[in-house]
Tab-separated table of N, CA and C in Angstrom:
chain	number	residue	atom	x	y	z
A	21	PHE	N	87.804	167.476	55.537
A	21	PHE	CA	87.970	166.905	56.869
A	21	PHE	C	89.272	166.125	56.927
A	22	THR	N	89.914	166.155	58.076
A	22	THR	CA	91.076	165.300	58.257
A	22	THR	C	90.631	163.885	58.613
A	23	THR	N	89.409	163.754	59.089
A	23	THR	CA	88.857	162.429	59.375
A	23	THR	C	88.301	161.846	58.083
A	24	GLU	N	88.849	160.711	57.670
A	24	GLU	CA	88.378	160.099	56.433
A	24	GLU	C	87.103	159.281	56.636
A	25	HIS	N	86.975	158.679	57.816
A	25	HIS	CA	85.804	157.833	58.072
A	25	HIS	C	85.699	157.619	59.580
A	26	TYR	N	84.672	158.186	60.184
A	26	TYR	CA	84.453	158.068	61.620
A	26	TYR	C	83.479	156.923	61.864
A	27	ILE	N	83.896	155.946	62.648
A	27	ILE	CA	83.025	154.825	63.011
A	27	ILE	C	82.539	155.077	64.440
A	28	PHE	N	81.228	155.207	64.599
A	28	PHE	CA	80.651	155.404	65.933
A	28	PHE	C	80.034	154.098	66.386
A	29	VAL	N	80.536	153.569	67.479
A	29	VAL	CA	79.996	152.334	68.044
A	29	VAL	C	78.843	152.716	68.955
A	30	SER	N	77.640	152.472	68.472
A	30	SER	CA	76.437	152.789	69.218
A	30	SER	C	75.897	151.510	69.852
A	31	THR	N	74.637	151.479	70.131
A	31	THR	CA	74.043	150.366	70.865
A	31	THR	C	72.591	150.156	70.456
A	32	ASP	N	72.132	148.923	70.591
A	32	ASP	CA	70.712	148.686	70.349
A	32	ASP	C	69.862	149.261	71.490
A	33	SER	N	70.503	149.773	72.524
A	33	SER	CA	69.774	150.432	73.621
A	33	SER	C	69.111	151.729	73.167
A	34	VAL	N	69.482	152.253	71.974
A	34	VAL	CA	68.796	153.454	71.482
A	34	VAL	C	67.306	153.178	71.319
A	35	TYR	N	66.938	151.912	71.119
A	35	TYR	CA	65.529	151.591	70.948
A	35	TYR	C	64.728	151.750	72.243
A	36	TRP	N	65.410	151.843	73.379
A	36	TRP	CA	64.710	152.123	74.637
A	36	TRP	C	64.168	153.543	74.647
A	37	THR	N	64.718	154.408	73.812
A	37	THR	CA	64.295	155.808	73.787
A	37	THR	C	63.294	156.072	72.683
A	38	GLN	N	62.876	155.031	71.982
A	38	GLN	CA	62.003	155.199	70.831
A	38	GLN	C	60.785	154.287	70.917
A	39	LYS	N	59.728	154.734	70.273
A	39	LYS	CA	58.512	153.930	70.149
A	39	LYS	C	58.771	152.865	69.092
A	40	LEU	N	58.450	151.629	69.424
A	40	LEU	CA	58.732	150.506	68.525
A	40	LEU	C	57.448	149.893	67.998
A	41	PRO	N	57.543	149.214	66.861
A	41	PRO	CA	56.369	148.466	66.386
A	41	PRO	C	56.085	147.312	67.351
A	42	SER	N	55.087	146.532	67.072
A	42	SER	CA	54.692	145.439	67.966
A	42	SER	C	55.882	144.552	68.334
A	43	ALA	N	55.804	143.952	69.503
A	43	ALA	CA	56.891	143.113	70.009
A	43	ALA	C	57.142	141.893	69.123
A	44	GLU	N	56.165	141.522	68.305
A	44	GLU	CA	56.337	140.352	67.458
A	44	GLU	C	57.144	140.656	66.194
A	45	ALA	N	57.239	141.916	65.824
A	45	ALA	CA	57.899	142.283	64.567
A	45	ALA	C	59.419	142.280	64.710
A	46	ARG	N	60.108	141.948	63.617
A	46	ARG	CA	61.572	142.077	63.591
A	46	ARG	C	61.898	143.553	63.450
A	47	LEU	N	62.977	143.984	64.059
A	47	LEU	CA	63.369	145.392	64.028
A	47	LEU	C	64.341	145.694	62.902
A	48	SER	N	64.152	146.840	62.279
A	48	SER	CA	65.175	147.365	61.383
A	48	SER	C	65.611	148.713	61.954
A	49	GLU	N	66.688	149.262	61.446
A	49	GLU	CA	67.239	150.467	62.059
A	49	GLU	C	66.304	151.661	61.967
A	50	ASP	N	65.378	151.674	61.029
A	50	ASP	CA	64.472	152.808	60.871
A	50	ASP	C	63.122	152.612	61.556
A	51	ASP	N	62.949	151.544	62.321
A	51	ASP	CA	61.656	151.261	62.935
A	51	ASP	C	61.325	152.156	64.123
A	52	GLY	N	62.333	152.687	64.791
A	52	GLY	CA	62.085	153.516	65.965
A	52	GLY	C	61.453	154.844	65.589
A	53	ARG	N	60.456	155.255	66.327
A	53	ARG	CA	59.776	156.536	66.115
A	53	ARG	C	59.780	157.317	67.424
A	54	GLU	N	59.619	158.628	67.310
A	54	GLU	CA	59.555	159.466	68.509
A	54	GLU	C	58.237	159.211	69.240
A	55	PHE	N	58.293	159.263	70.572
A	55	PHE	CA	57.091	159.151	71.389
A	55	PHE	C	56.332	160.480	71.367
A	56	SER	N	55.015	160.412	71.471
A	56	SER	CA	54.243	161.621	71.750
A	56	SER	C	54.528	161.964	73.212
A	57	PRO	N	54.251	163.193	73.662
A	57	PRO	CA	54.506	163.531	75.076
A	57	PRO	C	53.811	162.570	76.054
A	58	ALA	N	52.569	162.203	75.773
A	58	ALA	CA	51.847	161.282	76.668
A	58	ALA	C	52.485	159.895	76.658
A	59	GLU	N	52.866	159.426	75.465
A	59	GLU	CA	53.517	158.119	75.358
A	59	GLU	C	54.866	158.117	76.073
A	60	LEU	N	55.615	159.213	75.955
A	60	LEU	CA	56.921	159.304	76.619
A	60	LEU	C	56.760	159.248	78.130
A	61	THR	N	55.777	159.937	78.655
A	61	THR	CA	55.529	159.907	80.106
A	61	THR	C	55.243	158.479	80.557
A	62	LYS	N	54.388	157.786	79.837
A	62	LYS	CA	54.056	156.397	80.173
A	62	LYS	C	55.288	155.498	80.053
A	63	HIS	N	56.081	155.704	78.989
A	63	HIS	CA	57.272	154.890	78.783
A	63	HIS	C	58.300	155.143	79.894
A	64	LEU	N	58.466	156.390	80.306
A	64	LEU	CA	59.412	156.695	81.390
A	64	LEU	C	58.987	156.025	82.692
A	65	GLU	N	57.692	156.011	82.963
A	65	GLU	CA	57.191	155.312	84.159
A	65	GLU	C	57.574	153.838	84.078
A	66	TYR	N	57.420	153.263	82.902
A	66	TYR	CA	57.774	151.862	82.678
A	66	TYR	C	59.276	151.646	82.884
A	67	CYS	N	60.095	152.529	82.315
A	67	CYS	CA	61.555	152.400	82.442
A	67	CYS	C	62.009	152.512	83.897
A	68	HIS	N	61.340	153.362	84.654
A	68	HIS	CA	61.740	153.582	86.046
A	68	HIS	C	61.353	152.426	86.974
A	69	LEU	N	60.672	151.400	86.447
A	69	LEU	CA	60.302	150.255	87.276
A	69	LEU	C	61.519	149.473	87.760
A	70	THR	N	62.593	149.480	86.969
A	70	THR	CA	63.808	148.775	87.377
A	70	THR	C	65.019	149.653	87.093
A	71	SER	N	66.101	149.388	87.800
A	71	SER	CA	67.327	150.151	87.557
A	71	SER	C	67.856	149.869	86.149
A	72	LEU	N	67.643	148.648	85.630
A	72	LEU	CA	68.091	148.332	84.281
A	72	LEU	C	67.325	149.156	83.249
A	73	GLY	N	66.013	149.262	83.404
A	73	GLY	CA	65.215	150.058	82.472
A	73	GLY	C	65.619	151.521	82.503
A	74	ASP	N	65.857	152.032	83.697
A	74	ASP	CA	66.293	153.420	83.859
A	74	ASP	C	67.651	153.625	83.184
A	75	TYR	N	68.565	152.698	83.429
A	75	TYR	CA	69.902	152.774	82.835
A	75	TYR	C	69.827	152.697	81.311
A	76	GLN	N	69.051	151.741	80.786
A	76	GLN	CA	68.953	151.562	79.334
A	76	GLN	C	68.414	152.824	78.670
A	77	PHE	N	67.447	153.488	79.306
A	77	PHE	CA	66.889	154.704	78.732
A	77	PHE	C	67.945	155.806	78.690
A	78	ARG	N	68.679	155.990	79.777
A	78	ARG	CA	69.727	157.025	79.804
A	78	ARG	C	70.851	156.696	78.831
A	79	TYR	N	71.363	155.466	78.888
A	79	TYR	CA	72.469	155.052	78.032
A	79	TYR	C	72.072	155.134	76.560
A	80	GLY	N	70.923	154.552	76.224
A	80	GLY	CA	70.439	154.594	74.847
A	80	GLY	C	70.161	156.016	74.380
A	81	GLY	N	69.634	156.845	75.279
A	81	GLY	CA	69.356	158.239	74.931
A	81	GLY	C	70.624	159.015	74.640
A	82	ASN	N	71.659	158.783	75.432
A	82	ASN	CA	72.939	159.462	75.196
A	82	ASN	C	73.557	159.020	73.869
A	83	LYS	N	73.505	157.721	73.586
A	83	LYS	CA	74.037	157.220	72.317
A	83	LYS	C	73.223	157.769	71.144
A	84	ARG	N	71.893	157.820	71.295
A	84	ARG	CA	71.044	158.357	70.226
A	84	ARG	C	71.361	159.832	69.995
A	85	GLY	N	71.627	160.571	71.062
A	85	GLY	CA	72.016	161.973	70.917
A	85	GLY	C	73.284	162.123	70.085
A	86	CYS	N	74.266	161.259	70.324
A	86	CYS	CA	75.504	161.273	69.525
A	86	CYS	C	75.207	160.951	68.065
A	87	GLU	N	74.328	159.975	67.838
A	87	GLU	CA	73.944	159.625	66.468
A	87	GLU	C	73.333	160.831	65.760
A	88	CYS	N	72.492	161.575	66.457
A	88	CYS	CA	71.841	162.746	65.854
A	88	CYS	C	72.860	163.823	65.484
A	89	VAL	N	73.875	164.024	66.336
A	89	VAL	CA	74.931	164.990	66.030
A	89	VAL	C	75.655	164.574	64.754
A	90	LEU	N	75.972	163.291	64.641
A	90	LEU	CA	76.657	162.800	63.437
A	90	LEU	C	75.781	162.930	62.187
A	91	GLU	N	74.498	162.611	62.323
A	91	GLU	CA	73.578	162.730	61.189
A	91	GLU	C	73.498	164.181	60.710
A	92	THR	N	73.448	165.114	61.640
A	92	THR	CA	73.408	166.529	61.289
A	92	THR	C	74.703	166.956	60.611
A	93	ALA	N	75.845	166.521	61.145
A	93	ALA	CA	77.144	166.858	60.540
A	93	ALA	C	77.251	166.308	59.124
A	94	TRP	N	76.681	165.132	58.880
A	94	TRP	CA	76.686	164.543	57.535
A	94	TRP	C	75.837	165.386	56.581
A	95	LYS	N	74.626	165.736	57.036
A	95	LYS	CA	73.707	166.490	56.184
A	95	LYS	C	74.207	167.905	55.893
A	96	GLU	N	74.788	168.552	56.914
A	96	GLU	CA	75.188	169.946	56.758
A	96	GLU	C	76.555	170.128	56.114
A	97	SER	N	77.483	169.186	56.363
A	97	SER	CA	78.838	169.409	55.840
A	97	SER	C	79.515	168.154	55.297
A	98	GLY	N	78.757	167.071	55.159
A	98	GLY	CA	79.321	165.860	54.567
A	98	GLY	C	80.315	165.125	55.446
A	99	PHE	N	80.199	165.277	56.776
A	99	PHE	CA	81.121	164.571	57.676
A	99	PHE	C	80.970	163.064	57.472
A	100	PRO	N	82.080	162.363	57.179
A	100	PRO	CA	82.024	160.935	56.827
A	100	PRO	C	81.936	160.027	58.060
A	101	TYR	N	80.774	159.435	58.276
A	101	TYR	CA	80.604	158.583	59.451
A	101	TYR	C	79.794	157.329	59.112
A	102	THR	N	79.938	156.346	59.979
A	102	THR	CA	79.102	155.145	59.966
A	102	THR	C	78.751	154.835	61.406
A	103	ILE	N	77.508	154.477	61.638
A	103	ILE	CA	77.062	154.084	62.979
A	103	ILE	C	76.844	152.583	62.990
A	104	LEU	N	77.406	151.913	63.981
A	104	LEU	CA	77.157	150.486	64.200
A	104	LEU	C	76.359	150.360	65.492
A	105	ARG	N	75.102	149.934	65.390
A	105	ARG	CA	74.273	149.715	66.586
A	105	ARG	C	74.452	148.264	67.005
A	106	LEU	N	75.238	148.074	68.019
A	106	LEU	CA	75.586	146.719	68.454
A	106	LEU	C	74.712	146.242	69.600
A	107	PRO	N	74.496	144.936	69.662
A	107	PRO	CA	73.893	144.353	70.871
A	107	PRO	C	74.994	144.230	71.927
A	108	ASP	N	74.753	143.488	72.975
A	108	ASP	CA	75.799	143.254	73.969
A	108	ASP	C	76.974	142.549	73.308
A	109	VAL	N	78.169	142.996	73.632
A	109	VAL	CA	79.387	142.431	73.051
A	109	VAL	C	80.070	141.590	74.128
A	110	TYR	N	80.490	140.389	73.735
A	110	TYR	CA	81.193	139.520	74.675
A	110	TYR	C	82.499	139.063	74.057
A	111	GLY	N	83.364	138.589	74.886
A	111	GLY	CA	84.640	138.071	74.404
A	111	GLY	C	85.602	137.851	75.553
A	112	PRO	N	86.717	137.221	75.264
A	112	PRO	CA	87.658	136.866	76.320
A	112	PRO	C	88.313	138.064	77.010
A	113	TYR	N	88.232	139.249	76.444
A	113	TYR	CA	88.831	140.429	77.077
A	113	TYR	C	87.782	141.321	77.718
A	114	ASP	N	86.623	140.766	78.026
A	114	ASP	CA	85.506	141.485	78.628
A	114	ASP	C	85.910	141.988	80.012
A	115	ASN	N	85.918	143.304	80.182
A	115	ASN	CA	86.324	143.867	81.474
A	115	ASN	C	85.198	143.902	82.493
A	116	LEU	N	83.979	143.546	82.103
A	116	LEU	CA	82.864	143.538	83.046
A	116	LEU	C	82.512	142.133	83.526
A	117	GLY	N	83.105	141.118	82.947
A	117	GLY	CA	82.876	139.754	83.395
A	117	GLY	C	81.697	139.045	82.764
A	118	GLY	N	80.956	139.718	81.895
A	118	GLY	CA	79.781	139.106	81.280
A	118	GLY	C	80.105	137.878	80.452
A	119	PHE	N	81.232	137.907	79.768
A	119	PHE	CA	81.631	136.764	78.949
A	119	PHE	C	81.808	135.526	79.810
A	120	TRP	N	82.490	135.679	80.922
A	120	TRP	CA	82.761	134.517	81.779
A	120	TRP	C	81.501	134.026	82.473
A	121	GLU	N	80.568	134.939	82.773
A	121	GLU	CA	79.272	134.515	83.307
A	121	GLU	C	78.520	133.691	82.261
A	122	LEU	N	78.596	134.104	81.009
A	122	LEU	CA	77.954	133.368	79.924
A	122	LEU	C	78.575	131.984	79.760
A	123	VAL	N	79.898	131.915	79.745
A	123	VAL	CA	80.596	130.633	79.622
A	123	VAL	C	80.198	129.709	80.772
A	124	GLN	N	80.194	130.249	81.980
A	124	GLN	CA	79.849	129.441	83.150
A	124	GLN	C	78.414	128.926	83.063
A	125	ALA	N	77.478	129.779	82.644
A	125	ALA	CA	76.081	129.355	82.523
A	125	ALA	C	75.939	128.239	81.495
A	126	VAL	N	76.630	128.362	80.365
A	126	VAL	CA	76.563	127.325	79.327
A	126	VAL	C	77.163	126.023	79.857
A	127	GLU	N	78.335	126.121	80.488
A	127	GLU	CA	78.979	124.920	81.018
A	127	GLU	C	78.122	124.219	82.059
A	128	MET	N	77.390	124.987	82.864
A	128	MET	CA	76.561	124.410	83.922
A	128	MET	C	75.132	124.127	83.447
A	129	ARG	N	74.889	124.392	82.157
A	129	ARG	CA	73.567	124.175	81.552
A	129	ARG	C	72.460	124.937	82.278
A	130	ARG	N	72.797	126.144	82.696
A	130	ARG	CA	71.826	127.022	83.351
A	130	ARG	C	71.213	127.948	82.309
A	131	PRO	N	69.996	128.426	82.558
A	131	PRO	CA	69.409	129.435	81.659
A	131	PRO	C	70.267	130.704	81.701
A	132	ILE	N	70.300	131.410	80.604
A	132	ILE	CA	71.040	132.665	80.542
A	132	ILE	C	70.048	133.800	80.766
A	133	ALA	N	70.171	134.443	81.897
A	133	ALA	CA	69.244	135.517	82.261
A	133	ALA	C	69.527	136.764	81.436
A	134	THR	N	68.474	137.374	80.897
A	134	THR	CA	68.644	138.612	80.147
A	134	THR	C	68.317	139.824	81.001
A	135	ASN	N	67.515	139.645	82.043
A	135	ASN	CA	67.085	140.735	82.921
A	135	ASN	C	66.375	141.854	82.164
A	136	LEU	N	65.789	141.538	81.021
A	136	LEU	CA	65.058	142.540	80.264
A	136	LEU	C	63.593	142.522	80.665
A	137	GLN	N	63.010	143.704	80.707
A	137	GLN	CA	61.614	143.815	81.082
A	137	GLN	C	60.717	143.290	79.966
A	138	THR	N	59.585	142.728	80.353
A	138	THR	CA	58.594	142.300	79.384
A	138	THR	C	58.180	143.513	78.563
A	139	GLY	N	58.030	143.328	77.276
A	139	GLY	CA	57.636	144.425	76.412
A	139	GLY	C	58.811	145.035	75.664
A	140	ARG	N	60.036	144.789	76.111
A	140	ARG	CA	61.205	145.317	75.415
A	140	ARG	C	62.027	144.194	74.801
A	141	THR	N	61.511	142.985	74.833
A	141	THR	CA	62.167	141.872	74.158
A	141	THR	C	61.431	141.611	72.861
A	142	ARG	N	62.121	141.063	71.901
A	142	ARG	CA	61.528	140.756	70.609
A	142	ARG	C	61.203	139.266	70.588
A	143	LEU	N	59.955	138.921	70.317
A	143	LEU	CA	59.526	137.524	70.314
A	143	LEU	C	59.676	136.929	68.921
A	144	ARG	N	59.862	135.626	68.877
A	144	ARG	CA	59.886	134.935	67.585
A	144	ARG	C	58.473	134.880	67.030
A	145	GLU	N	58.356	134.912	65.721
A	145	GLU	CA	57.051	134.864	65.084
A	145	GLU	C	56.299	133.603	65.481
A	146	GLY	N	55.001	133.770	65.727
A	146	GLY	CA	54.150	132.632	66.036
A	146	GLY	C	54.217	132.156	67.478
A	147	THR	N	54.915	132.883	68.350
A	147	THR	CA	54.975	132.499	69.759
A	147	THR	C	54.418	133.625	70.607
A	148	GLY	N	54.072	133.302	71.819
A	148	GLY	CA	53.530	134.297	72.739
A	148	GLY	C	54.550	134.702	73.790
A	149	SER	N	54.237	135.765	74.510
A	149	SER	CA	55.171	136.288	75.509
A	149	SER	C	55.369	135.342	76.688
A	150	LYS	N	54.457	134.402	76.904
A	150	LYS	CA	54.594	133.455	78.019
A	150	LYS	C	55.577	132.330	77.706
A	151	ASP	N	55.843	132.099	76.442
A	151	ASP	CA	56.755	131.043	76.016
A	151	ASP	C	58.184	131.556	76.109
A	152	LEU	N	58.905	131.180	77.164
A	152	LEU	CA	60.252	131.700	77.398
A	152	LEU	C	61.229	131.324	76.291
A	153	ARG	N	60.951	130.236	75.580
A	153	ARG	CA	61.828	129.843	74.475
A	153	ARG	C	61.686	130.789	73.284
A	154	SER	N	60.655	131.622	73.304
A	154	SER	CA	60.409	132.499	72.165
A	154	SER	C	61.236	133.781	72.212
A	155	ARG	N	61.857	134.054	73.327
A	155	ARG	CA	62.590	135.315	73.478
A	155	ARG	C	63.867	135.328	72.667
A	156	ARG	N	64.090	136.423	71.962
A	156	ARG	CA	65.334	136.620	71.216
A	156	ARG	C	66.266	137.462	72.061
A	157	PHE	N	67.506	137.118	72.036
A	157	PHE	CA	68.504	137.909	72.741
A	157	PHE	C	69.766	137.878	71.910
A	158	CYS	N	70.307	139.029	71.602
A	158	CYS	CA	71.444	139.103	70.683
A	158	CYS	C	72.743	139.417	71.399
A	159	TRP	N	73.776	138.750	70.970
A	159	TRP	CA	75.132	138.996	71.437
A	159	TRP	C	76.024	139.118	70.204
A	160	ALA	N	77.097	139.869	70.339
A	160	ALA	CA	78.099	139.944	69.273
A	160	ALA	C	79.458	139.631	69.886
A	161	PHE	N	80.219	138.799	69.221
A	161	PHE	CA	81.551	138.433	69.700
A	161	PHE	C	82.508	139.574	69.370
A	162	ALA	N	83.357	139.944	70.314
A	162	ALA	CA	84.248	141.105	70.181
A	162	ALA	C	85.082	141.064	68.899
A	163	GLU	N	85.611	139.898	68.548
A	163	GLU	CA	86.430	139.819	67.344
A	163	GLU	C	85.593	140.003	66.077
A	164	ASP	N	84.310	139.623	66.121
A	164	ASP	CA	83.418	139.870	64.989
A	164	ASP	C	83.130	141.367	64.857
A	165	VAL	N	83.016	142.045	65.991
A	165	VAL	CA	82.815	143.497	65.969
A	165	VAL	C	84.042	144.170	65.354
A	166	ARG	N	85.211	143.733	65.764
A	166	ARG	CA	86.439	144.267	65.171
A	166	ARG	C	86.422	144.086	63.652
A	167	ASP	N	86.029	142.896	63.208
A	167	ASP	CA	85.984	142.617	61.770
A	167	ASP	C	84.964	143.516	61.057
A	168	ALA	N	83.829	143.774	61.716
A	168	ALA	CA	82.810	144.649	61.124
A	168	ALA	C	83.340	146.079	60.985
A	169	ILE	N	84.050	146.540	61.992
A	169	ILE	CA	84.633	147.887	61.931
A	169	ILE	C	85.655	147.962	60.804
A	170	MET	N	86.500	146.964	60.692
A	170	MET	CA	87.495	146.939	59.629
A	170	MET	C	86.829	146.881	58.244
A	171	ALA	N	85.723	146.138	58.136
A	171	ALA	CA	84.995	146.058	56.866
A	171	ALA	C	84.411	147.414	56.497
A	172	CYS	N	83.889	148.134	57.485
A	172	CYS	CA	83.355	149.485	57.225
A	172	CYS	C	84.452	150.412	56.745
A	173	LEU	N	85.587	150.337	57.376
A	173	LEU	CA	86.714	151.181	56.945
A	173	LEU	C	87.132	150.834	55.517
A	174	ALA	N	87.132	149.549	55.191
A	174	ALA	CA	87.534	149.114	53.843
A	174	ALA	C	86.521	149.567	52.795
A	175	LYS	N	85.234	149.607	53.141
A	175	LYS	CA	84.199	150.019	52.192
A	175	LYS	C	84.265	151.512	51.892
A	176	GLY	N	84.727	152.285	52.859
A	176	GLY	CA	84.858	153.729	52.643
A	176	GLY	C	83.542	154.439	52.469
A	177	ALA	N	83.465	155.333	51.476
A	177	ALA	CA	82.323	156.227	51.276
A	177	ALA	C	81.020	155.487	51.009
A	178	VAL	N	81.070	154.243	50.589
A	178	VAL	CA	79.854	153.475	50.308
A	178	VAL	C	78.976	153.367	51.556
A	179	VAL	N	79.577	153.361	52.738
A	179	VAL	CA	78.817	153.188	53.972
A	179	VAL	C	78.774	154.460	54.824
A	180	HIS	N	79.063	155.612	54.270
A	180	HIS	CA	78.972	156.877	55.014
A	180	HIS	C	77.523	157.308	55.150
A	181	GLY	N	77.253	157.984	56.249
A	181	GLY	CA	75.940	158.613	56.458
A	181	GLY	C	74.815	157.703	56.762
């Protein structure tokens, strides 16, 4: 291959397309499982309740499809890749304005809205879904993402596949 190491920037939205363990459990990259046909139908109904759920399913599904192509290329011909499943990325060069909304909310001491549907958030251990302080929400700073990509490139074949 002329490509020495392909870094695919994916998303934690791939989990919208997969069956997950209980909401109380911490997630690892291998926790997602395929839905049965009946479960998928029910999950799609749930996703279609809001435009965000619908979007997350499509976006995550498209990213997961790309991941599958890379996994197949690795298995069949040794294509050198690494997938980074990132949460929402923020930073001063954010072209969607999310970073500045976050800064403004912090400065004004307002709650930071996640707009995530109940059931797709990960709760802290020992808390219930009614306790709003129990909700986990992940962000990654753009410069940290850059550093992670550079670290993957530096590691080389150790992080392929």
